[in-house]
Structure formats: structure tokens, C-alpha cells
XYZ file of C-alpha atoms in Angstrom:
379
model
C 24.767 102.963 -27.235
C 24.901 99.944 -29.509
C 24.603 96.448 -28.068
C 28.033 95.543 -29.465
C 29.526 98.560 -27.696
C 27.852 97.614 -24.440
C 29.138 94.087 -24.800
C 32.721 95.302 -25.251
C 32.495 97.467 -22.120
C 30.804 94.677 -20.201
C 33.468 92.173 -21.214
C 36.074 94.338 -19.502
C 33.654 95.237 -16.680
C 34.158 98.940 -17.237
C 31.529 101.185 -15.660
C 31.413 104.867 -14.819
C 32.704 104.010 -11.354
C 35.580 102.051 -12.923
C 36.438 105.035 -15.145
C 36.668 107.336 -12.118
C 38.966 104.864 -10.397
C 41.194 104.741 -13.478
C 41.367 108.529 -13.614
C 42.515 108.528 -10.009
C 45.065 105.826 -10.811
C 46.555 107.988 -13.576
C 46.057 111.188 -11.520
C 43.808 112.606 -14.228
C 41.969 115.364 -12.390
C 39.142 117.766 -13.359
C 41.736 120.536 -13.740
C 43.541 118.408 -16.361
C 40.302 117.930 -18.269
C 39.700 121.690 -18.224
C 43.226 122.445 -19.473
C 42.927 119.935 -22.319
C 39.539 121.332 -23.326
C 41.002 124.836 -23.443
C 43.985 123.657 -25.530
C 41.660 121.846 -27.880
C 40.456 125.042 -29.511
C 44.032 125.956 -30.369
C 45.002 122.480 -31.582
C 41.940 122.150 -33.825
C 42.907 125.291 -35.725
C 46.091 123.503 -36.844
C 44.531 120.000 -37.096
C 45.055 119.444 -40.838
C 48.701 120.397 -40.600
C 49.111 118.083 -37.596
C 47.476 115.053 -39.272
C 49.434 115.574 -42.490
C 52.728 115.698 -40.632
C 51.776 112.646 -38.548
C 51.134 110.468 -41.611
C 54.274 111.704 -43.329
C 56.170 110.267 -40.375
C 54.108 107.068 -40.345
C 54.450 106.279 -44.045
C 58.205 106.794 -43.840
C 58.326 103.556 -41.833
C 58.141 100.607 -44.296
C 56.218 98.329 -41.921
C 53.519 100.938 -41.354
C 53.395 101.915 -45.038
C 52.680 98.295 -45.935
C 49.828 98.172 -43.416
C 48.274 101.393 -44.715
C 48.405 100.250 -48.327
C 46.396 102.359 -50.802
C 45.284 106.013 -50.856
C 41.683 105.244 -49.886
C 42.832 103.512 -46.729
C 45.123 106.437 -45.936
C 42.231 108.868 -46.304
C 40.055 106.831 -43.934
C 42.887 106.742 -41.419
C 43.332 110.518 -41.685
C 39.624 111.042 -40.931
C 39.816 108.669 -37.969
C 42.929 110.465 -36.684
C 41.159 113.834 -36.812
C 38.326 112.448 -34.678
C 40.839 110.927 -32.300
C 42.625 114.237 -31.706
C 39.329 116.104 -31.286
C 38.213 113.537 -28.682
C 41.602 113.809 -26.989
C 41.019 117.486 -26.278
C 37.273 117.280 -25.676
C 37.629 117.339 -21.886
C 34.915 114.667 -21.595
C 36.315 111.219 -20.800
C 33.227 109.143 -20.121
C 31.892 105.705 -21.177
C 31.621 106.717 -24.833
C 35.185 108.015 -24.872
C 36.463 104.836 -23.181
C 34.515 102.639 -25.560
C 36.097 104.364 -28.569
C 39.565 103.697 -27.120
C 38.682 100.058 -26.507
C 37.615 99.728 -30.116
C 40.954 101.155 -31.258
C 42.737 98.293 -29.503
C 40.409 95.763 -31.078
C 40.860 97.205 -34.576
C 44.651 97.365 -34.248
C 44.750 93.708 -33.239
C 42.486 92.624 -36.081
C 44.501 94.396 -38.796
C 47.780 93.096 -37.353
C 49.393 96.242 -35.953
C 52.133 95.103 -33.584
C 52.360 96.797 -30.143
C 55.727 98.355 -31.013
C 54.218 100.070 -34.072
C 51.235 101.332 -32.102
C 53.404 102.685 -29.289
C 55.743 104.328 -31.819
C 52.733 106.012 -33.452
C 51.461 107.225 -30.068
C 54.890 108.652 -29.282
C 55.016 110.441 -32.646
C 51.556 111.948 -32.143
C 52.347 113.078 -28.610
C 55.578 114.693 -29.799
C 53.712 116.616 -32.526
C 50.964 117.685 -30.106
C 53.478 118.777 -27.481
C 55.303 120.873 -30.058
C 52.046 122.549 -31.083
C 51.046 123.210 -27.478
C 54.434 124.798 -26.833
C 53.932 127.085 -29.855
C 50.312 127.964 -29.153
C 50.326 128.479 -25.353
C 52.658 131.318 -24.370
C 52.108 131.043 -20.600
C 54.871 128.772 -19.304
C 52.907 127.510 -16.253
C 49.708 126.766 -18.219
C 51.738 125.149 -20.967
C 53.563 122.924 -18.486
C 50.334 121.800 -16.792
C 48.698 121.163 -20.181
C 51.606 118.998 -21.342
C 51.434 117.037 -18.093
C 47.671 116.577 -18.522
C 48.278 115.319 -22.071
C 50.814 112.768 -20.771
C 48.308 111.485 -18.233
C 45.529 111.162 -20.802
C 47.764 109.425 -23.344
C 48.754 106.841 -20.710
C 45.068 106.479 -19.789
C 44.306 105.784 -23.472
C 47.219 103.376 -23.989
C 46.082 101.280 -21.018
C 42.588 100.962 -22.523
C 43.908 100.076 -25.981
C 46.193 97.390 -24.613
C 43.458 95.862 -22.485
C 41.387 95.071 -25.566
C 44.525 94.145 -27.522
C 45.582 91.655 -24.850
C 42.033 90.409 -24.368
C 41.816 89.731 -28.087
C 45.066 87.750 -27.913
C 43.759 85.760 -24.954
C 40.508 85.098 -26.834
C 42.502 83.765 -29.793
C 44.514 81.522 -27.488
C 41.339 80.255 -25.812
C 39.744 79.624 -29.199
C 42.813 77.709 -30.360
C 42.885 75.774 -27.100
C 39.187 74.936 -27.392
C 39.702 73.791 -30.970
C 42.674 71.693 -29.886
C 40.706 70.181 -27.005
C 37.763 69.506 -29.293
C 40.097 67.904 -31.832
C 41.707 65.840 -29.065
C 38.293 64.722 -27.819
C 37.312 63.845 -31.378
C 40.479 61.791 -31.764
C 39.858 60.066 -28.433
C 36.319 59.199 -29.482
C 37.582 57.852 -32.802
C 40.237 55.815 -30.997
C 37.606 54.405 -28.622
C 35.301 53.544 -31.519
C 38.145 52.066 -33.552
C 39.405 50.095 -30.560
C 35.911 48.758 -29.976
C 35.653 47.845 -33.653
C 39.019 46.078 -33.551
C 38.026 44.233 -30.395
C 34.787 43.215 -32.099
C 36.699 42.067 -35.176
C 39.190 40.150 -33.047
C 36.421 38.090 -31.457
C 34.047 37.806 -34.413
C 34.118 35.258 -37.218
C 33.979 37.316 -40.443
C 32.034 34.713 -42.445
C 29.171 33.940 -40.064
C 29.144 37.024 -37.839
C 29.208 34.782 -34.774
C 31.867 34.957 -32.073
C 35.060 33.050 -32.782
C 36.738 30.152 -30.989
C 39.259 32.363 -29.212
C 36.456 34.138 -27.351
C 34.650 30.912 -26.361
C 36.829 30.041 -23.352
C 36.492 33.540 -21.899
C 32.704 33.570 -22.371
C 32.196 30.074 -21.018
C 34.267 30.826 -17.900
C 32.302 34.013 -17.257
C 28.916 32.304 -17.767
C 29.812 29.400 -15.443
C 30.966 31.758 -12.679
C 27.766 33.744 -12.983
C 25.689 30.534 -12.901
C 27.474 29.425 -9.721
C 26.567 32.689 -8.008
C 22.940 32.407 -9.149
C 22.674 28.646 -8.624
C 21.567 28.059 -12.222
C 22.206 25.399 -14.859
C 24.191 25.951 -18.056
C 23.932 23.907 -21.242
C 26.450 23.808 -24.056
C 25.257 22.793 -27.533
C 27.834 21.522 -30.032
C 26.818 21.427 -33.723
C 28.496 19.916 -36.736
C 27.230 19.960 -40.341
C 26.817 16.452 -41.741
C 28.845 15.644 -44.859
C 30.185 19.199 -45.129
C 33.249 18.002 -47.011
C 30.974 16.490 -49.640
C 29.209 19.857 -50.055
C 32.581 21.543 -50.636
C 33.768 18.836 -53.002
C 30.584 18.544 -55.079
C 29.295 22.140 -55.017
C 32.464 24.122 -54.421
C 33.893 26.019 -51.465
C 31.827 29.103 -52.280
C 28.637 27.108 -51.731
C 30.161 25.638 -48.585
C 30.806 29.162 -47.272
C 27.212 30.093 -48.100
C 25.956 27.134 -46.027
C 28.096 28.269 -43.080
C 26.907 31.867 -43.458
C 23.224 30.903 -43.545
C 23.612 28.583 -40.581
C 25.245 31.449 -38.688
C 22.254 33.661 -39.526
C 19.823 30.997 -38.287
C 21.724 30.511 -35.015
C 21.973 34.266 -34.457
C 18.247 34.669 -35.153
C 16.993 32.043 -32.683
C 19.366 32.617 -29.766
C 18.585 34.870 -26.817
C 20.481 38.037 -25.944
C 22.192 36.299 -23.027
C 23.259 33.275 -25.129
C 26.698 33.018 -26.695
C 26.968 31.766 -30.279
C 30.352 30.710 -31.688
C 31.830 29.290 -34.829
C 34.185 26.833 -33.184
C 36.051 25.993 -36.367
C 35.367 24.689 -39.866
C 31.760 23.441 -39.851
C 31.502 23.209 -36.053
C 29.462 25.601 -33.916
C 28.935 26.026 -30.161
C 26.044 27.706 -28.370
C 26.296 28.553 -24.659
C 22.835 28.631 -23.056
C 22.823 30.201 -19.546
C 19.970 29.341 -17.158
C 18.932 26.458 -19.427
C 19.003 22.691 -18.845
C 19.502 19.948 -21.416
C 15.815 19.162 -21.771
C 14.994 22.791 -22.542
C 17.847 22.950 -25.047
C 16.642 19.818 -26.866
C 12.924 20.502 -26.508
C 12.959 24.191 -27.449
C 16.215 25.402 -28.958
C 17.035 22.393 -31.156
C 13.456 22.009 -32.376
C 13.350 25.655 -33.430
C 16.793 25.287 -35.007
C 15.536 22.286 -37.018
C 12.499 24.251 -38.234
C 14.524 27.302 -39.250
C 17.214 25.176 -40.874
C 14.665 23.277 -42.992
C 13.611 26.614 -44.506
C 17.029 28.249 -44.816
C 19.059 25.190 -45.850
C 16.776 22.360 -47.067
C 18.565 19.044 -47.205
C 21.315 20.062 -44.771
C 21.407 18.152 -41.470
C 23.406 18.616 -38.286
C 24.864 16.320 -35.692
C 24.259 17.755 -32.233
C 25.688 17.154 -28.789
C 24.452 18.715 -25.549
C 26.156 18.801 -22.153
C 24.692 20.259 -18.963
C 26.311 21.430 -15.738
C 25.103 22.914 -12.429
C 23.394 24.054 -10.364
C 25.259 22.323 -7.513
C 28.410 20.999 -9.148
C 29.986 22.651 -12.172
C 32.303 21.102 -14.711
C 35.339 23.100 -15.861
C 34.835 24.792 -19.270
C 37.078 22.353 -21.123
C 35.269 19.338 -19.628
C 31.831 20.755 -20.521
C 33.026 21.409 -24.058
C 34.634 17.986 -24.355
C 31.490 16.216 -23.205
C 29.311 18.078 -25.730
C 31.847 17.298 -28.438
C 31.766 13.608 -27.525
C 27.953 13.525 -27.660
C 28.035 15.185 -31.061
C 30.648 12.724 -32.311
C 28.578 9.737 -31.144
C 25.526 11.071 -33.006
C 27.609 11.597 -36.155
C 28.822 8.005 -35.934
C 25.262 6.711 -35.635
C 24.305 8.787 -38.715
C 27.119 7.178 -40.669
C 26.142 3.677 -39.503
C 22.524 4.321 -40.482
C 23.553 5.521 -43.927
C 25.820 2.505 -44.355
C 22.986 0.121 -43.343
C 20.823 1.303 -46.227
C 17.146 2.354 -46.538
C 15.704 -0.692 -44.786
C 17.834 -0.111 -41.723
C 16.810 3.557 -41.622
C 13.141 2.554 -41.719
C 13.647 0.206 -38.781
C 15.179 3.002 -36.722
C 12.368 5.506 -37.264
C 10.797 4.870 -33.867
C 14.192 4.881 -32.134
C 15.006 8.378 -33.445
C 11.893 9.802 -31.826
C 13.280 8.868 -28.409
C 16.985 9.670 -28.930
C 18.612 12.175 -26.602
C 20.124 14.170 -29.466
C 17.681 14.529 -32.371
C 18.817 14.912 -35.954
C 18.560 18.615 -36.808
C 17.447 19.513 -40.337
C 15.751 17.545 -43.054
């Protein structure tokens, strides 16, 4: 037996034991098998006449005629019908017989034969066979028992055909359901990804790629709470580009945007994973440094920022303010931010005073700058 045949039988869990149980269910007994085998010799002698008459009846129904289609298909169906009738009166109703009936149900479903058409065809065939049996078997008692045996076997067959027919329908429904579930999962994944992208866009500055001002308060609150639990310091660095308006006015806003973009790249490159980098607005930037004090921020972070900035944006300088909080007492987020802003503003004012004083004044302040709390970033 072919593997595909075995699979079909296995799918319905039909074994020889199952076949015997079904025969008992339909009261198909060994005597019935013997009677059908005996009648088979008589029926086969009139088989061509029977098949011809059967398809005359079938093709008279428009729905069935459309399904049959051309002459080649009709000839194949006639050959299949001959084999079916021969099997019907073989008297051997084993696994091979059952498998053939199962395949009939599968084929009828695949070609789109509705149950009503199949049942009508079965009824027509049984009527023709019954008429032949009545003509060919003169003994009334034998004829009656043979007709009863035929009824039992036809019902046995119909049950098998409909099991595969229904199973095929269920398989289609399951396939459609699986496709729908897969499509739904795909949509859910896309929604999750899109939502994440939108959330990322909502908190990201499109020009610099850093987080935006709206997300700063939330981040700062979270970092301060975490630092309180861990008994750690937090430092906030506030940056402002010196004379940014002059860059926009003299070189154009496109060049000003390029300065902001490059500064964002530098900040993103030198910060740690746990740090938070923000474009606070315009030419102002904030960096939240967890587990970092002011000395570390000025001695490590700002020095590296100055070195990177000198390469990426030569000639551009920053005014910087740093504010520290913790580990015992913690300022509220707005106070920490305000203090860093004030420090930055004071440095910017000193820069302006130095520039106003002229070159000689700047030379006098060289030693003072080395010891200032907020160094000038960039050269």
C-alpha cells in the first residue's frame, strides 16, 4: 500500500479492527458479503448497460453536466464507475476497499461536488442496481436478502465518503483559521514595532538623534529615584553653543543645523549606555550622568568632549554648567536642572566679558581658566 494511502487511513484511525466494528454497526454480516459476491457475476454481465444508463441520468442534471465537462472526463468517470460497481459486489470489504471509498470522498470534495449531488448519484446508482438484481435473481427470498445487503453496503460506503469529505472541510477551516491567526499575529507584531517606532520618534530629536526635552523630566526623575535606592550621586551637564546665532546669521541655518547634528554625534559617541543625552532646545543640550560626581564629569566627560569637539567642529566652543546631587540629599529634577542652567549661564557671561575686554584681558586670564570649575569646551 502506498504511503499516501496509509496516511489517509491513519488520519481517520481506521484499522482492520475498526472496519469490523463498522460492519457490525451497519449489520453487514458475512452472509451479506456472500450474497453480494454471488450477485456480482450477474451484475457484471450487464455492467456496460448499467454505466451507460447511470451517466444518461447524471448528465441530464445541469449541475452535474457542468462538473463532468468534456468527453474525455466522461470516459474517465465511466471507467472509474465500472471499477466501483465491481468492488461493490466483490464480497471483500477490507482496508483496500475502505481506502478506495475514502479517496472517493476526498476527490469529490476537491472537484467541488456538493453532498446533495453525491447523494443523488448514489440513490440513482442504487435504484439501477436494485432493478437489475430484481430482473436477474428470480428467487424472491435471495433477491430480498441481496437487496438488503446492498442497502447496508451502500450506507457503509456513504459513511466513509462523508468522513473524508467532512475531514477535508475541517482541514480547510483549520488552514483558514491558521492563516487568519498568522495574519493577526503579523499585524500585532507590526503594530508593536510601529508603536515602538512612534514612541521612539516622539521622544527623539530628529536633527541630532538625541532624546528630546519632553523626555528629559521623565528620565531625570527615574535616574534620581534609582540613585536614591543605590545611594549614588548624579550629575547633570548643561551645554550651550557659544555665539550660535552668529553661526546661523553668517553661515546660514543649514550650517547651523550641521553644527547641531555633529555635536549630537559627538555627545552620543562619548556617553555611556546608562547616560541620558538630550537636546534641550535650540543650541542647548543636557546630559544626565548616573553614578557620577561633578569632578568626574569635569575631569573625564568634559575633557573628552573638548577633544572630540576640536576634531569634529574646530573653532566651535561651548559654555558648560554642571550640578551634582546625592548621595544623601537629592534635589528635585527641576532644581538640579535650574542649577546646571545657572552655572552654564554664568560661564557664558564670563566668556562675553572676556571677549569684550580684548586680547590683553584674555591673556591675563589664562592661568585663571586652568582652575575654573567649568572649563571652556572646544577650541
